[in-house]
PDB file of C-alpha atoms in Angstrom:
ATOM      1  CA  UNK Q   1       4.394  24.354 -12.579  1.00 94.00           C
ATOM      2  CA  UNK Q   2       2.501  21.141 -11.110  1.00 98.00           C
ATOM      3  CA  UNK Q   3       3.137  17.452 -11.052  1.00 98.00           C
ATOM      4  CA  UNK Q   4       0.349  14.783 -10.188  1.00 98.00           C
ATOM      5  CA  UNK Q   5       1.822  11.015  -9.521  1.00 98.00           C
ATOM      6  CA  UNK Q   6      -1.021   8.731  -9.587  1.00 98.00           C
ATOM      7  CA  UNK Q   7      -0.719   5.464  -8.069  1.00 98.00           C
ATOM      8  CA  UNK Q   8      -3.228   2.482  -8.174  1.00 98.00           C
ATOM      9  CA  UNK Q   9      -2.938   0.361  -5.103  1.00 98.00           C
ATOM     10  CA  UNK Q  10      -1.347  -3.196  -5.637  1.00 97.00           C
ATOM     11  CA  UNK Q  11      -2.680  -6.443  -5.840  1.00 95.00           C
ATOM     12  CA  UNK Q  12      -5.484  -7.263  -3.040  1.00 93.00           C
ATOM     13  CA  UNK Q  13      -6.309 -10.576  -1.837  1.00 82.00           C
ATOM     14  CA  UNK Q  14      -9.730 -11.531  -2.974  1.00 72.00           C
ATOM     15  CA  UNK Q  15      -9.475 -14.942  -1.449  1.00 74.00           C
ATOM     16  CA  UNK Q  16      -9.075 -12.832   2.160  1.00 64.00           C
ATOM     17  CA  UNK Q  17     -12.143 -13.229   4.120  1.00 73.00           C
ATOM     18  CA  UNK Q  18     -13.136 -10.013   5.002  1.00 71.00           C
ATOM     19  CA  UNK Q  19     -16.510  -8.619   5.668  1.00 75.00           C
ATOM     20  CA  UNK Q  20     -16.241  -5.643   3.860  1.00 87.00           C
ATOM     21  CA  UNK Q  21     -14.135  -4.662   0.469  1.00 90.00           C
ATOM     22  CA  UNK Q  22     -12.830  -1.845   1.999  1.00 94.00           C
ATOM     23  CA  UNK Q  23     -10.828  -4.284   4.792  1.00 93.00           C
ATOM     24  CA  UNK Q  24      -9.150  -6.292   1.921  1.00 93.00           C
ATOM     25  CA  UNK Q  25      -5.207  -6.592   2.316  1.00 95.00           C
ATOM     26  CA  UNK Q  26      -2.793  -7.024  -0.186  1.00 96.00           C
ATOM     27  CA  UNK Q  27      -1.556 -10.208  -1.364  1.00 94.00           C
ATOM     28  CA  UNK Q  28       1.928 -11.341  -1.569  1.00 95.00           C
ATOM     29  CA  UNK Q  29       2.667 -10.597  -5.270  1.00 96.00           C
ATOM     30  CA  UNK Q  30       0.980  -6.975  -4.146  1.00 97.00           C
ATOM     31  CA  UNK Q  31       3.471  -6.294  -1.525  1.00 97.00           C
ATOM     32  CA  UNK Q  32       6.329  -6.939  -4.076  1.00 97.00           C
ATOM     33  CA  UNK Q  33       4.953  -4.760  -6.740  1.00 98.00           C
ATOM     34  CA  UNK Q  34       4.685  -1.687  -4.021  1.00 98.00           C
ATOM     35  CA  UNK Q  35       8.196  -2.144  -2.883  1.00 98.00           C
ATOM     36  CA  UNK Q  36       9.346  -2.245  -6.178  1.00 98.00           C
ATOM     37  CA  UNK Q  37       7.687   0.843  -7.395  1.00 98.00           C
ATOM     38  CA  UNK Q  38       8.732   2.494  -4.003  1.00 98.00           C
ATOM     39  CA  UNK Q  39      12.242   1.742  -5.306  1.00 98.00           C
ATOM     40  CA  UNK Q  40      11.838   3.053  -8.324  1.00 98.00           C
ATOM     41  CA  UNK Q  41      10.121   6.480  -7.306  1.00 98.00           C
ATOM     42  CA  UNK Q  42      13.458   6.668  -5.296  1.00 98.00           C
ATOM     43  CA  UNK Q  43      15.734   5.535  -8.195  1.00 97.00           C
ATOM     44  CA  UNK Q  44      13.913   8.156 -10.797  1.00 97.00           C
ATOM     45  CA  UNK Q  45      14.507  10.705  -7.991  1.00 97.00           C
ATOM     46  CA  UNK Q  46      10.668  11.486  -7.847  1.00 96.00           C
ATOM     47  CA  UNK Q  47       9.868  13.327  -4.844  1.00 96.00           C
ATOM     48  CA  UNK Q  48       6.334  14.632  -3.540  1.00 97.00           C
ATOM     49  CA  UNK Q  49       5.649  17.001  -1.305  1.00 95.00           C
ATOM     50  CA  UNK Q  50       1.981  15.799  -0.351  1.00 98.00           C
ATOM     51  CA  UNK Q  51       0.013  12.501  -0.278  1.00 98.00           C
ATOM     52  CA  UNK Q  52      -3.815  11.998  -0.805  1.00 98.00           C
ATOM     53  CA  UNK Q  53      -5.033   8.710  -0.098  1.00 98.00           C
ATOM     54  CA  UNK Q  54      -8.068   6.660   0.094  1.00 98.00           C
ATOM     55  CA  UNK Q  55      -7.958   5.104   3.392  1.00 98.00           C
ATOM     56  CA  UNK Q  56      -8.941   1.582   2.310  1.00 98.00           C
ATOM     57  CA  UNK Q  57      -6.595  -1.103   3.866  1.00 97.00           C
ATOM     58  CA  UNK Q  58      -5.128  -1.960   0.349  1.00 97.00           C
ATOM     59  CA  UNK Q  59      -4.000   1.718  -0.090  1.00 98.00           C
ATOM     60  CA  UNK Q  60      -2.737   1.904   3.227  1.00 98.00           C
ATOM     61  CA  UNK Q  61      -1.024  -1.071   2.872  1.00 98.00           C
ATOM     62  CA  UNK Q  62       0.558  -0.051  -0.711  1.00 98.00           C
ATOM     63  CA  UNK Q  63       2.065   2.950   0.527  1.00 98.00           C
ATOM     64  CA  UNK Q  64       3.570   1.431   3.552  1.00 98.00           C
ATOM     65  CA  UNK Q  65       5.435  -0.591   0.913  1.00 98.00           C
ATOM     66  CA  UNK Q  66       6.242   1.813  -1.263  1.00 98.00           C
ATOM     67  CA  UNK Q  67       7.747   3.323   1.667  1.00 98.00           C
ATOM     68  CA  UNK Q  68       9.788   0.515   2.308  1.00 98.00           C
ATOM     69  CA  UNK Q  69      10.945   0.738  -1.332  1.00 98.00           C
ATOM     70  CA  UNK Q  70      11.373   4.415  -1.212  1.00 98.00           C
ATOM     71  CA  UNK Q  71      13.494   4.198   2.075  1.00 97.00           C
ATOM     72  CA  UNK Q  72      11.056   7.186   3.618  1.00 97.00           C
ATOM     73  CA  UNK Q  73       8.467   7.460   5.480  1.00 96.00           C
ATOM     74  CA  UNK Q  74       5.057   8.425   3.552  1.00 96.00           C
ATOM     75  CA  UNK Q  75       2.856  10.093   5.575  1.00 96.00           C
ATOM     76  CA  UNK Q  76      -0.590  10.550   3.353  1.00 97.00           C
ATOM     77  CA  UNK Q  77      -3.793  12.877   4.026  1.00 98.00           C
ATOM     78  CA  UNK Q  78      -6.217   9.872   4.397  1.00 98.00           C
ATOM     79  CA  UNK Q  79      -9.792  10.705   2.894  1.00 98.00           C
ATOM     80  CA  UNK Q  80     -12.593   8.759   2.667  1.00 98.00           C
ATOM     81  CA  UNK Q  81     -13.789  10.578  -0.348  1.00 98.00           C
ATOM     82  CA  UNK Q  82     -11.338   9.007  -2.035  1.00 98.00           C
ATOM     83  CA  UNK Q  83     -12.210   5.406  -1.293  1.00 98.00           C
ATOM     84  CA  UNK Q  84     -13.679   4.276  -5.043  1.00 96.00           C
ATOM     85  CA  UNK Q  85     -13.798   7.733  -5.972  1.00 98.00           C
ATOM     86  CA  UNK Q  86     -15.267   8.852  -9.261  1.00 97.00           C
ATOM     87  CA  UNK Q  87     -13.753  11.300 -11.621  1.00 97.00           C
ATOM     88  CA  UNK Q  88     -15.726  14.415 -10.608  1.00 97.00           C
ATOM     89  CA  UNK Q  89     -14.730  13.578  -7.044  1.00 98.00           C
ATOM     90  CA  UNK Q  90     -10.804  13.228  -7.917  1.00 98.00           C
ATOM     91  CA  UNK Q  91     -10.952  16.371  -9.941  1.00 97.00           C
ATOM     92  CA  UNK Q  92     -12.210  17.865  -6.624  1.00 97.00           C
ATOM     93  CA  UNK Q  93      -9.366  16.360  -4.667  1.00 98.00           C
ATOM     94  CA  UNK Q  94      -6.962  17.910  -7.269  1.00 98.00           C
ATOM     95  CA  UNK Q  95      -8.506  21.063  -6.912  1.00 97.00           C
ATOM     96  CA  UNK Q  96      -8.174  21.234  -3.430  1.00 97.00           C
ATOM     97  CA  UNK Q  97      -4.501  19.992  -3.108  1.00 98.00           C
ATOM     98  CA  UNK Q  98      -2.637  22.869  -1.325  1.00 97.00           C
ATOM     99  CA  UNK Q  99      -0.692  25.011  -3.784  1.00 97.00           C
ATOM    100  CA  UNK Q 100       2.412  24.910  -1.591  1.00 97.00           C
ATOM    101  CA  UNK Q 101       2.996  21.293  -3.256  1.00 98.00           C
ATOM    102  CA  UNK Q 102       4.797  21.038  -6.178  1.00 98.00           C
ATOM    103  CA  UNK Q 103       4.338  17.312  -6.577  1.00 98.00           C
ATOM    104  CA  UNK Q 104       1.550  15.511  -4.934  1.00 98.00           C
ATOM    105  CA  UNK Q 105       0.935  11.435  -4.892  1.00 98.00           C
ATOM    106  CA  UNK Q 106      -2.443  10.358  -5.256  1.00 98.00           C
ATOM    107  CA  UNK Q 107      -3.109   6.652  -4.531  1.00 98.00           C
ATOM    108  CA  UNK Q 108      -6.646   5.047  -4.781  1.00 98.00           C
ATOM    109  CA  UNK Q 109      -8.481   2.728  -6.837  1.00 98.00           C
ATOM    110  CA  UNK Q 110      -9.604   2.177 -10.296  1.00 97.00           C
ATOM    111  CA  UNK Q 111     -12.008   2.775 -12.452  1.00 97.00           C
ATOM    112  CA  UNK Q 112     -11.636   6.356 -11.056  1.00 97.00           C
ATOM    113  CA  UNK Q 113      -8.100   6.587 -11.331  1.00 98.00           C
ATOM    114  CA  UNK Q 114      -7.696   5.588 -14.703  1.00 97.00           C
ATOM    115  CA  UNK Q 115     -10.639   7.623 -16.014  1.00 97.00           C
ATOM    116  CA  UNK Q 116      -8.827  10.486 -14.499  1.00 97.00           C
ATOM    117  CA  UNK Q 117      -5.471  10.085 -16.121  1.00 97.00           C
ATOM    118  CA  UNK Q 118      -7.630   9.453 -19.475  1.00 96.00           C
ATOM    119  CA  UNK Q 119      -9.744  12.703 -18.771  1.00 95.00           C
ATOM    120  CA  UNK Q 120      -6.711  14.860 -18.200  1.00 95.00           C
ATOM    121  CA  UNK Q 121      -4.751  14.001 -21.036  1.00 94.00           C
ATOM    122  CA  UNK Q 122      -6.134  14.959 -24.438  1.00 81.00           C
ATOM    123  CA  UNK Q 123      -3.337  13.715 -26.595  1.00 75.00           C
ATOM    124  CA  UNK Q 124      -3.423  10.215 -28.397  1.00 64.00           C
ATOM    125  CA  UNK Q 125       0.610   9.284 -27.617  1.00 79.00           C
ATOM    126  CA  UNK Q 126       1.503   5.931 -26.798  1.00 89.00           C
ATOM    127  CA  UNK Q 127       1.705   6.419 -23.301  1.00 90.00           C
ATOM    128  CA  UNK Q 128      -2.384   7.227 -23.101  1.00 93.00           C
ATOM    129  CA  UNK Q 129      -3.005   4.199 -25.434  1.00 93.00           C
ATOM    130  CA  UNK Q 130      -1.176   2.005 -22.705  1.00 94.00           C
ATOM    131  CA  UNK Q 131      -3.863   3.616 -19.825  1.00 95.00           C
ATOM    132  CA  UNK Q 132      -6.355   3.215 -21.880  1.00 94.00           C
ATOM    133  CA  UNK Q 133      -5.753  -0.431 -22.465  1.00 94.00           C
ATOM    134  CA  UNK Q 134      -5.374  -1.146 -18.835  1.00 95.00           C
ATOM    135  CA  UNK Q 135      -4.297   0.927 -15.699  1.00 96.00           C
ATOM    136  CA  UNK Q 136      -2.985  -2.198 -13.681  1.00 97.00           C
ATOM    137  CA  UNK Q 137      -2.975  -2.605  -9.728  1.00 97.00           C
ATOM    138  CA  UNK Q 138       0.386  -0.751  -8.535  1.00 98.00           C
ATOM    139  CA  UNK Q 139       0.640   1.572 -12.089  1.00 98.00           C
ATOM    140  CA  UNK Q 140       2.262   4.456 -11.938  1.00 98.00           C
ATOM    141  CA  UNK Q 141       1.033   7.713 -14.034  1.00 98.00           C
ATOM    142  CA  UNK Q 142       3.070  11.160 -14.110  1.00 97.00           C
ATOM    143  CA  UNK Q 143       1.043  14.105 -15.101  1.00 97.00           C
ATOM    144  CA  UNK Q 144       2.677  17.600 -15.815  1.00 96.00           C
ATOM    145  CA  UNK Q 145       0.370  20.622 -15.528  1.00 96.00           C
ATOM    146  CA  UNK Q 146       1.421  24.027 -17.042  1.00 96.00           C
ATOM    147  CA  UNK Q 147      -0.386  25.990 -13.958  1.00 97.00           C
ATOM    148  CA  UNK Q 148       0.722  27.843 -10.490  1.00 97.00           C
ATOM    149  CA  UNK Q 149      -2.622  26.486  -8.679  1.00 97.00           C
ATOM    150  CA  UNK Q 150      -4.060  22.939  -8.133  1.00 98.00           C
ATOM    151  CA  UNK Q 151      -7.731  24.645  -8.743  1.00 97.00           C
ATOM    152  CA  UNK Q 152      -6.608  25.468 -12.335  1.00 96.00           C
ATOM    153  CA  UNK Q 153      -5.138  22.262 -13.541  1.00 95.00           C
ATOM    154  CA  UNK Q 154      -8.288  20.068 -14.619  1.00 90.00           C
ATOM    155  CA  UNK Q 155      -9.246  22.684 -16.843  1.00 90.00           C
ATOM    156  CA  UNK Q 156      -5.947  23.169 -18.124  1.00 88.00           C
ATOM    157  CA  UNK Q 157      -5.205  19.546 -19.028  1.00 87.00           C
ATOM    158  CA  UNK Q 158      -2.197  17.440 -18.549  1.00 94.00           C
ATOM    159  CA  UNK Q 159       0.850  16.181 -20.313  1.00 94.00           C
ATOM    160  CA  UNK Q 160       1.095  12.454 -19.538  1.00 95.00           C
ATOM    161  CA  UNK Q 161       4.647  12.037 -18.746  1.00 95.00           C
ATOM    162  CA  UNK Q 162       5.402   8.290 -17.629  1.00 96.00           C
ATOM    163  CA  UNK Q 163       3.342   5.277 -17.121  1.00 97.00           C
ATOM    164  CA  UNK Q 164       5.063   2.543 -15.590  1.00 98.00           C
ATOM    165  CA  UNK Q 165       3.530  -1.035 -14.535  1.00 97.00           C
ATOM    166  CA  UNK Q 166       5.177  -3.411 -11.944  1.00 97.00           C
ATOM    167  CA  UNK Q 167       5.568  -5.763 -14.841  1.00 96.00           C
ATOM    168  CA  UNK Q 168       7.877  -3.277 -16.425  1.00 97.00           C
ATOM    169  CA  UNK Q 169      10.158  -3.183 -13.688  1.00 97.00           C
ATOM    170  CA  UNK Q 170      10.074  -6.875 -12.983  1.00 95.00           C
ATOM    171  CA  UNK Q 171       8.013  -9.370 -15.414  1.00 94.00           C
ATOM    172  CA  UNK Q 172       7.640 -11.747 -12.687  1.00 93.00           C
ATOM    173  CA  UNK Q 173       4.908  -8.816 -11.355  1.00 93.00           C
ATOM    174  CA  UNK Q 174       3.035  -9.343 -14.609  1.00 86.00           C
ATOM    175  CA  UNK Q 175      -0.756 -11.150 -14.998  1.00 81.00           C
ATOM    176  CA  UNK Q 176      -1.085 -14.471 -13.702  1.00 69.00           C
ATOM    177  CA  UNK Q 177      -1.023 -17.091 -16.397  1.00 56.00           C
TER     178      UNK Q 177
END
């Protein structure tokens, strides 16, 4: 059994004057949302053996803030291929995860992460419908695979066990009105 935790980066600052999209930092609301998601991971007892992440500044800052809420350091394997990755690239990354890791946290960007979750979960359950409506910043999806090797996960399909948005935990982290 393998578990994939898919975490989209938190809300970034579009008004920050950076030269490259890659360098865009989190805004204050994004920082709060990431800490909140870290607390949620800790409170739910969600542990992970491996972390793979895009090296974009907003993902680095998201994971740093998640670690603050989680109460433990997070040491990701930064992978340039995960920056704005397509579903195909994300599936390749999953197949390459170490089999010694039972649970992997994958953090990156949309639309790739949303498409990945939808691609891997064929059922038409309520949670999947929520993902299809919107996979907002700092949202977390938990997928469970009945496989022993990560290389088999993409073709096996997954059960979507949870989908949590920051606003589900703190309404003030919902969309700006």
